[in-house]
XYZ file of C-alpha atoms in Angstrom:
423
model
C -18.550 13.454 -3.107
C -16.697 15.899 -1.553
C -13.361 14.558 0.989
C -14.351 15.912 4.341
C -10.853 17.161 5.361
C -10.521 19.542 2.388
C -13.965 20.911 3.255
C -13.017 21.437 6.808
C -9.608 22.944 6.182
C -10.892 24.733 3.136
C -14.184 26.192 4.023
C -13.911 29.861 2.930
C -13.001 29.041 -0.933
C -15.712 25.855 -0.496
C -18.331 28.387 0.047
C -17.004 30.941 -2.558
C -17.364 27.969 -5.240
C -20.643 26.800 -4.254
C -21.870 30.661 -4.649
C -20.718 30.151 -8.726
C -23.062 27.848 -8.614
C -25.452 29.333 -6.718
C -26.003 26.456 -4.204
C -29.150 27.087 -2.078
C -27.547 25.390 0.870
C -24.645 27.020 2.419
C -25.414 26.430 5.440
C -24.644 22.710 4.845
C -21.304 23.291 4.944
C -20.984 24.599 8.612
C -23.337 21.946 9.437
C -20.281 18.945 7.746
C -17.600 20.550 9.717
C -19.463 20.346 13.137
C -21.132 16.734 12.404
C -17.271 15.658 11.624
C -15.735 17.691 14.547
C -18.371 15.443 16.991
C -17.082 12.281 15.033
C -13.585 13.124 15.515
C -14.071 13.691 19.435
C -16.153 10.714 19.612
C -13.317 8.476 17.574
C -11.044 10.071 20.167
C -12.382 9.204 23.210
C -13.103 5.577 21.847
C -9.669 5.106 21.107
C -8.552 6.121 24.197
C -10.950 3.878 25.904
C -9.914 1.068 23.658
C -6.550 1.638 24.709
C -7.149 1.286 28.057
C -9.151 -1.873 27.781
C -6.245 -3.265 25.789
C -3.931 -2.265 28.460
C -6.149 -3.504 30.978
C -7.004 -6.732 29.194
C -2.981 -7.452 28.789
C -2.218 -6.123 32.673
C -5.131 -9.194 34.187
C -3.608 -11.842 31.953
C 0.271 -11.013 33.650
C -1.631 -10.947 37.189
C -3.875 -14.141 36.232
C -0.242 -16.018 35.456
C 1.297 -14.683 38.661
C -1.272 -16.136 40.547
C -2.894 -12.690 41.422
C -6.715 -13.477 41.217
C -7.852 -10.943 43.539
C -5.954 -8.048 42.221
C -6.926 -8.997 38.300
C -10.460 -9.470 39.281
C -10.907 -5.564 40.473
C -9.377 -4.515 37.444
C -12.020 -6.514 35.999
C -14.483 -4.606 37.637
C -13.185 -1.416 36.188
C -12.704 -2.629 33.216
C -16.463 -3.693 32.502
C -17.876 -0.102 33.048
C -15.179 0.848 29.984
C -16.949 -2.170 28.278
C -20.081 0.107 28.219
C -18.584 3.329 27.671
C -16.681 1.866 24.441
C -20.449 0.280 23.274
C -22.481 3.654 23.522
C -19.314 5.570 21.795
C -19.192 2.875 19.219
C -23.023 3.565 18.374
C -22.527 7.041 18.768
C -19.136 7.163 16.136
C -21.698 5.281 13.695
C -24.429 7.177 13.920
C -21.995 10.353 13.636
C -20.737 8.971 10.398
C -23.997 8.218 9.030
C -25.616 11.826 9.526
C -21.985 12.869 7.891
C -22.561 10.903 4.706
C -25.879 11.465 4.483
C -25.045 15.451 4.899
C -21.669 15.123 2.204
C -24.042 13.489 -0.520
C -26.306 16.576 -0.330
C -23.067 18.873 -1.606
C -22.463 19.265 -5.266
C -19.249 19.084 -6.672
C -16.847 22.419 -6.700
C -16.921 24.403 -10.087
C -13.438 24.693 -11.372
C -11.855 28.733 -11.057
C -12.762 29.241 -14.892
C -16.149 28.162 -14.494
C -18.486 31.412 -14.873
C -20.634 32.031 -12.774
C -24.558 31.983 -13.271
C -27.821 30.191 -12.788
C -29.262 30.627 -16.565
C -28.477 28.230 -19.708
C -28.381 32.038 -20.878
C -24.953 32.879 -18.509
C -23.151 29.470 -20.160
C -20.362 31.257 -22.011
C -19.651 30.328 -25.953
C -16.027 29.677 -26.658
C -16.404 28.459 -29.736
C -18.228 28.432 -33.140
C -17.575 26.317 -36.069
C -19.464 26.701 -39.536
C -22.450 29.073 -40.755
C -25.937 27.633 -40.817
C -27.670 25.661 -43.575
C -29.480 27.387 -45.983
C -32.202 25.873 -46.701
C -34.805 25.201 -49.917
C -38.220 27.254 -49.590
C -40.563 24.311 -47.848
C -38.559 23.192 -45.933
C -40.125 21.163 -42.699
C -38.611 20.307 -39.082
C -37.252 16.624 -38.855
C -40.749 15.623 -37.651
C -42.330 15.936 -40.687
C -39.792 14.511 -42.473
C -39.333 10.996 -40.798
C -43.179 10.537 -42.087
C -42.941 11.852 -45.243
C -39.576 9.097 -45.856
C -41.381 6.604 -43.264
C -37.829 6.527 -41.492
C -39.128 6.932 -37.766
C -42.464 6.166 -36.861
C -43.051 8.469 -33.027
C -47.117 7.196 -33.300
C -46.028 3.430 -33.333
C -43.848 3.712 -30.536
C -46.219 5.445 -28.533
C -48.961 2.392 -29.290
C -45.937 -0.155 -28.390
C -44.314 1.814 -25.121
C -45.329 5.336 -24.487
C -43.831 8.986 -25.958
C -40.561 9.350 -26.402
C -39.538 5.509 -27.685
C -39.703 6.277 -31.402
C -39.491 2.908 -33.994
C -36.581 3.476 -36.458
C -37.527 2.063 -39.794
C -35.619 1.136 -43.159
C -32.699 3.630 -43.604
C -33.788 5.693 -40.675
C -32.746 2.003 -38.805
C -29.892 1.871 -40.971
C -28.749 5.318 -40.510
C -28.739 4.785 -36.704
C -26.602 1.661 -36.900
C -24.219 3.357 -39.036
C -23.585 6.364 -36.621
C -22.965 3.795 -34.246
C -20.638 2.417 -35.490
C -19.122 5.376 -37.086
C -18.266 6.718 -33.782
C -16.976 3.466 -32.429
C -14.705 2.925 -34.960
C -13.553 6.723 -34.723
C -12.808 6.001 -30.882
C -10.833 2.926 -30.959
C -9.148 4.534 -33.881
C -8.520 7.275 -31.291
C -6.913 5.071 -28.662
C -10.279 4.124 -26.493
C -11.044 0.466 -25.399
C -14.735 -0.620 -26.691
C -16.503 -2.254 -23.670
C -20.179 -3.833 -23.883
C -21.538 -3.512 -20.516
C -25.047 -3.936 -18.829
C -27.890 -1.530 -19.237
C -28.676 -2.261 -15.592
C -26.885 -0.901 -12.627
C -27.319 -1.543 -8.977
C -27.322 0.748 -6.510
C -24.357 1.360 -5.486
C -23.321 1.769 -9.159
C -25.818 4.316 -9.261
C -24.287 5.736 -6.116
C -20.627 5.796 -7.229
C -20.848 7.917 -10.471
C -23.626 10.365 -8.764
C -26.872 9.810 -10.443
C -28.215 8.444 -6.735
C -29.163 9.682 -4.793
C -29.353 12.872 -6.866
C -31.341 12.258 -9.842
C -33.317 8.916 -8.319
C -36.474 10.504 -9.982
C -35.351 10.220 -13.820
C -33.754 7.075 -13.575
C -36.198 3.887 -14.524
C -36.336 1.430 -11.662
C -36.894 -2.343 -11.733
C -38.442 -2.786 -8.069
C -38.396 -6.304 -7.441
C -34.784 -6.373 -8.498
C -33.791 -3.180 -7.596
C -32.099 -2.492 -10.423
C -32.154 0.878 -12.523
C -31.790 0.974 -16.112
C -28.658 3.235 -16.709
C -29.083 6.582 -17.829
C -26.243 6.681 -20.269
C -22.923 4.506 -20.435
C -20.852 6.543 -17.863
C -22.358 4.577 -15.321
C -21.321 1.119 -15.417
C -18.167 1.971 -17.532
C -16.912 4.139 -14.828
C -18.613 1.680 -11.905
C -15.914 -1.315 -13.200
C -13.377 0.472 -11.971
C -15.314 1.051 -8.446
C -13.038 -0.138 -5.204
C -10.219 -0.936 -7.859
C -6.170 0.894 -6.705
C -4.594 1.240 -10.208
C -1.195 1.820 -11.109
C 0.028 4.993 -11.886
C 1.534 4.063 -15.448
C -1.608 2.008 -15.995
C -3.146 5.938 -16.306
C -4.751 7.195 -18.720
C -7.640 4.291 -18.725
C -9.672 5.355 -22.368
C -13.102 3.192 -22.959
C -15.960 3.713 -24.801
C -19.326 1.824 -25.294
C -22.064 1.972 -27.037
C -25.715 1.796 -25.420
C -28.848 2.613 -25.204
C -29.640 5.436 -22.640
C -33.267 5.199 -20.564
C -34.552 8.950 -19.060
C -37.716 9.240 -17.684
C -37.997 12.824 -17.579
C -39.276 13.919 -21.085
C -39.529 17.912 -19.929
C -42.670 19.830 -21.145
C -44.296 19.472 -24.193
C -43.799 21.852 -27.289
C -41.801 21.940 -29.955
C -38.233 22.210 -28.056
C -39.284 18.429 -27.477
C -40.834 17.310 -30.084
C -39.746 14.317 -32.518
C -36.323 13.529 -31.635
C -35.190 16.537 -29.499
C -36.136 14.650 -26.254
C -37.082 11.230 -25.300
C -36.907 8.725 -22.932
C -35.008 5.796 -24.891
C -32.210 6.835 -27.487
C -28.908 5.499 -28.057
C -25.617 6.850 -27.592
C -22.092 6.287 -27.525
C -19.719 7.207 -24.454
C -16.164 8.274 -23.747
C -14.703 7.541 -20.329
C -11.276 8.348 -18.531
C -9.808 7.629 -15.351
C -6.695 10.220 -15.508
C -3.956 11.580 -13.271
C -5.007 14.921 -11.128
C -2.363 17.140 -13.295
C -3.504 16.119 -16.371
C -7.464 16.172 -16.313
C -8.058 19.355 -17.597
C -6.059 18.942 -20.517
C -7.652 15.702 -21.111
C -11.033 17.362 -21.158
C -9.569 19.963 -24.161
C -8.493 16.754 -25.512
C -12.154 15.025 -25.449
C -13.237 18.373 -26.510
C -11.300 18.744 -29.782
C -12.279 14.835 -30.264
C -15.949 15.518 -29.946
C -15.707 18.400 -32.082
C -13.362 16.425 -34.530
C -16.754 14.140 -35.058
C -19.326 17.414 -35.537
C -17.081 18.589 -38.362
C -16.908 15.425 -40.045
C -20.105 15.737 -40.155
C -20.560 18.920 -41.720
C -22.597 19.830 -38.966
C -22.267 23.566 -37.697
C -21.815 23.601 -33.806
C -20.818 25.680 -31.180
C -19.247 24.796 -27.624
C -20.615 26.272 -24.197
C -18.474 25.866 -21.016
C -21.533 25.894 -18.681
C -21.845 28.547 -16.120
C -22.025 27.421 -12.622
C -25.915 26.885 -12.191
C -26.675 25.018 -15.589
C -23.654 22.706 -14.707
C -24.845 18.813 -13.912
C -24.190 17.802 -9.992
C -21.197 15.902 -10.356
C -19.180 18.101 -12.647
C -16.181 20.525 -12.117
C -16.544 21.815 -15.460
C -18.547 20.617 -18.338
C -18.480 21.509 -22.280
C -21.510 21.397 -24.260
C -21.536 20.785 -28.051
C -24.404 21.827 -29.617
C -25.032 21.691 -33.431
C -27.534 24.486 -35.064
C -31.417 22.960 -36.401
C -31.431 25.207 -39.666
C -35.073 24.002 -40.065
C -35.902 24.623 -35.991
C -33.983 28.125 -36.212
C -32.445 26.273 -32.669
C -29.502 25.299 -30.963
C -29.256 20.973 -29.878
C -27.633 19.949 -27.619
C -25.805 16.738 -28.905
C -22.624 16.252 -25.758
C -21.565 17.028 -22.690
C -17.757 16.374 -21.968
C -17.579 16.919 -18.084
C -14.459 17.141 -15.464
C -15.216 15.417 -12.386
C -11.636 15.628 -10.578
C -12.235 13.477 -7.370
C -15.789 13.433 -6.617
C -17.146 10.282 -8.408
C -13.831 8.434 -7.541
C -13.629 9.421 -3.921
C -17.524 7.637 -3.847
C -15.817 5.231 -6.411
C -13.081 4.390 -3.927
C -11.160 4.301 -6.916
C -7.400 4.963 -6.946
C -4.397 4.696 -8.244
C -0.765 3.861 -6.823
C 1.828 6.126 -7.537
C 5.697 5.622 -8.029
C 6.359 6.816 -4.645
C 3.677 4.177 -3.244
C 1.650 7.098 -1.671
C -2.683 5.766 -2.855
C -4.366 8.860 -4.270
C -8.060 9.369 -5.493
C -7.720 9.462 -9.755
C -9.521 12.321 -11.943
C -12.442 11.155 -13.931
C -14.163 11.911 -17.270
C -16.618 11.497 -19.314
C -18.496 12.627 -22.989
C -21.301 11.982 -25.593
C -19.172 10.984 -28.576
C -22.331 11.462 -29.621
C -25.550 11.093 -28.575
C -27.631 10.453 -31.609
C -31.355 11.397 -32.026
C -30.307 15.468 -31.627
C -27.700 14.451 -34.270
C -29.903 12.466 -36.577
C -32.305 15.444 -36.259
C -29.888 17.956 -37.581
C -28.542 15.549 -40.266
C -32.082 15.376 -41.822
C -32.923 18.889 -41.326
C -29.866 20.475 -42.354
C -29.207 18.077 -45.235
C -32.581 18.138 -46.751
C -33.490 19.601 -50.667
C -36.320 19.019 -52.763
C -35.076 15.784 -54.046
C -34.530 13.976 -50.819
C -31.748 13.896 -48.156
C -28.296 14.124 -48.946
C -26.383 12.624 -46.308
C -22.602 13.416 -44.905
C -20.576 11.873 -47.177
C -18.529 10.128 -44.150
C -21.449 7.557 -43.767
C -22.318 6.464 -46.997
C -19.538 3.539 -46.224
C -21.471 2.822 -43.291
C -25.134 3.092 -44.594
C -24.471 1.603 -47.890
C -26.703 4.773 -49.076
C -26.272 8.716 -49.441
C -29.334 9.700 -49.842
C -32.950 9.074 -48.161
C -35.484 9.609 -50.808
């Protein structure tokens, strides 16, 4: 969420970034700076009043101990038509704030100056491309066909069990899945994160903190009776245990990761962009997450960058990285990277992470801090990435790895799987 005061003082370059990303709602902003210029008058003039009373209050307990009844008693009488005055303003200065927050939630985040501008997945610019595509054996099939033909993943029993989009992982396609977990785990504690298990539930003000509510209350699966939601990736409750927390400033940077699964339940349209793995509404993942100083956020997003990209080579995936253009960028984000590997059997780009900026926005709903050595409380940076999400991944692994004699698999995981090859 956007800080009020930098939106009022800022307004011209607020409404030049919100045109990068093409925000439908400029008007919005005018509206903020009035709705906060009536609760600023209206905190004013209560404060004033409340002053008064105070004085007042202290002035008829001197007179009441001087033995001055009459005289305190008509400054009573004044006094008790401030009593109103400072009610209604009180209701007023709430009901001002609440039309404020409700109108601040509505604003996306800013899009940092080297975000391009756009509205198109089309407009997201490539910065970089790593490998050449797979060339692949005559017959060969989309990932689809091969999960049945290896009885790895079984989309058809899932869909009895649950619905579309919660495949059953079988054999070494539930082996392979285990391993990748806990390939990139082990690659991000080598690399200095904390591994946290956390719940796959959130409340609502969890949900509120990191910006999936109210914005995306539609894809998130609720639990009604509880009113719980089941958490869309790990971001969410990682980042939410720091919520209302003042850190120190040498704590900085906090790195932890966690492994989940990740519950979506918008699927998209049907087609071949989402069959099989490419989209579903269960899959598992594994997340980075940093809580950073201002002046170094944007180098620790190259940083998480590299990382991610660190994983794809390893690999021996070819991938290419986007930095989304203003319009294809996620609510929250100042800037966002996304990796996406190439489907030599789709003739498509995956996406397989995101690795997003979000400067203050999730920590100024966070309410999360830090104290720095001067002893001045500021709002912390915050970060996040797929290090990786895997059913995009496990696609291109079986796809891109495939020959006529089975699947050869990276040779990174064959300590993990205990196999390297599916056949």
């Amino acid at each position: 969420m956007l800080q009020v005061n930098y939106i009022r003082e800022n307004r011209e370059k607020v409404l030049e970034r919100l045109s990068v990303r093409n925000f439908k709602q400029p008007e919005l902003v005018d509206e903020i700076i009035r709705i906060d210029e009536e609760r600023r008058q209206t905190q004013t003039s209560l404060d004033n009043l409340s002053a008064i009373a105070n004085s007042s209050a202290k002035q008829i307990g001197e007179l009441m101990r001087n033995g001055k009844k009459e005289e305190a008693e008509a400054i009573k009488q004044t006094t008790s038509a401030n009593k109103e005055q400072i009610k209604q303003l009180s209701e007023q200065l709430l009901a001002a704030e609440q039309q404020l927050h409700q109108a601040l939630v509505q604003l996306p985040n800013l899009p940092a100056e080297a975000v391009p501008a756009g509205t198109t997945p089309e407009e997201n610019e490539v910065v970089y491309t790593h490998g050449s595509p797979a060339v692949l054996h005559e017959g060969a099939v989309p990932h689809w066909e091969l999960t049945a033909k290896y009885d790895i993943i079984d989309f058809e029993l899932g869909t009895k069990i649950a619905g579309a989009g919660f495949p059953v992982y079988k054999g070494k396609g539930a082996r392979l899945q285990r391993a990748l977990i806990n390939f990139f785990l082990d690659r991000a504690t080598e690399s200095g994160y904390r591994e946290m298990q956390v719940p796959l539930m959130v409340n609502e003000a969890s949900g509120f903190g990191t910006g999936q509510l109210p914005d995306k209350e539609g894809q998130m699966y609720h639990v009604t009776e509880d009113n719980l939601y089941l958490i869309p990736t790990a971001e969410v409750p990682v980042t939410n245990l720091y919520r209302d927390v003042i850190l120190k400033e040498e704590d900085l940077p906090v790195k932890n990761t966690a492994y989940t699964p990740c519950f979506r339940r918008e699927a998209g349209s049907y087609g071949a962009h989402v069959r099989g793995l490419n989209r579903l509404h269960q899959f598992d993942k594994v997340e980075l997450v940093q809580i950073v100083h201002p002046e170094q956020s944007y180098a620790v997003l190259e940083e998480m960058s590299l990382y991610v990209q660190s994983l794809l080579k390893e690999l021996g995936l070819h991938y290419r990285v986007l930095r989304l253009c203003g319009g294809d960028m996620g609510f929250t984000s100042a800037m966002t990277y996304d990796m996406e590997v190439w489907s030599a059997a789709q003739q498509r780009w995956l996406e397989v992470s995101s690795v997003s900026n979000f400067e203050t926005y999730q920590t100024n709903r966070l309410k999360l801090r830090y104290k720095g050595h001067t002893g001045k409380t500021q709002l912390a940076h915050t970060l996040n990435g797929s290090a990786l999400a895997l059913p995009r991944i496990v696609a291109a692994i079986l796809e891109n790895c495939q020959t006529p004699e089975g699947i050869i698999l990276p040779e990174v995981l064959a300590a993990y799987t205990g196999f390297d090859r599916i056949d």
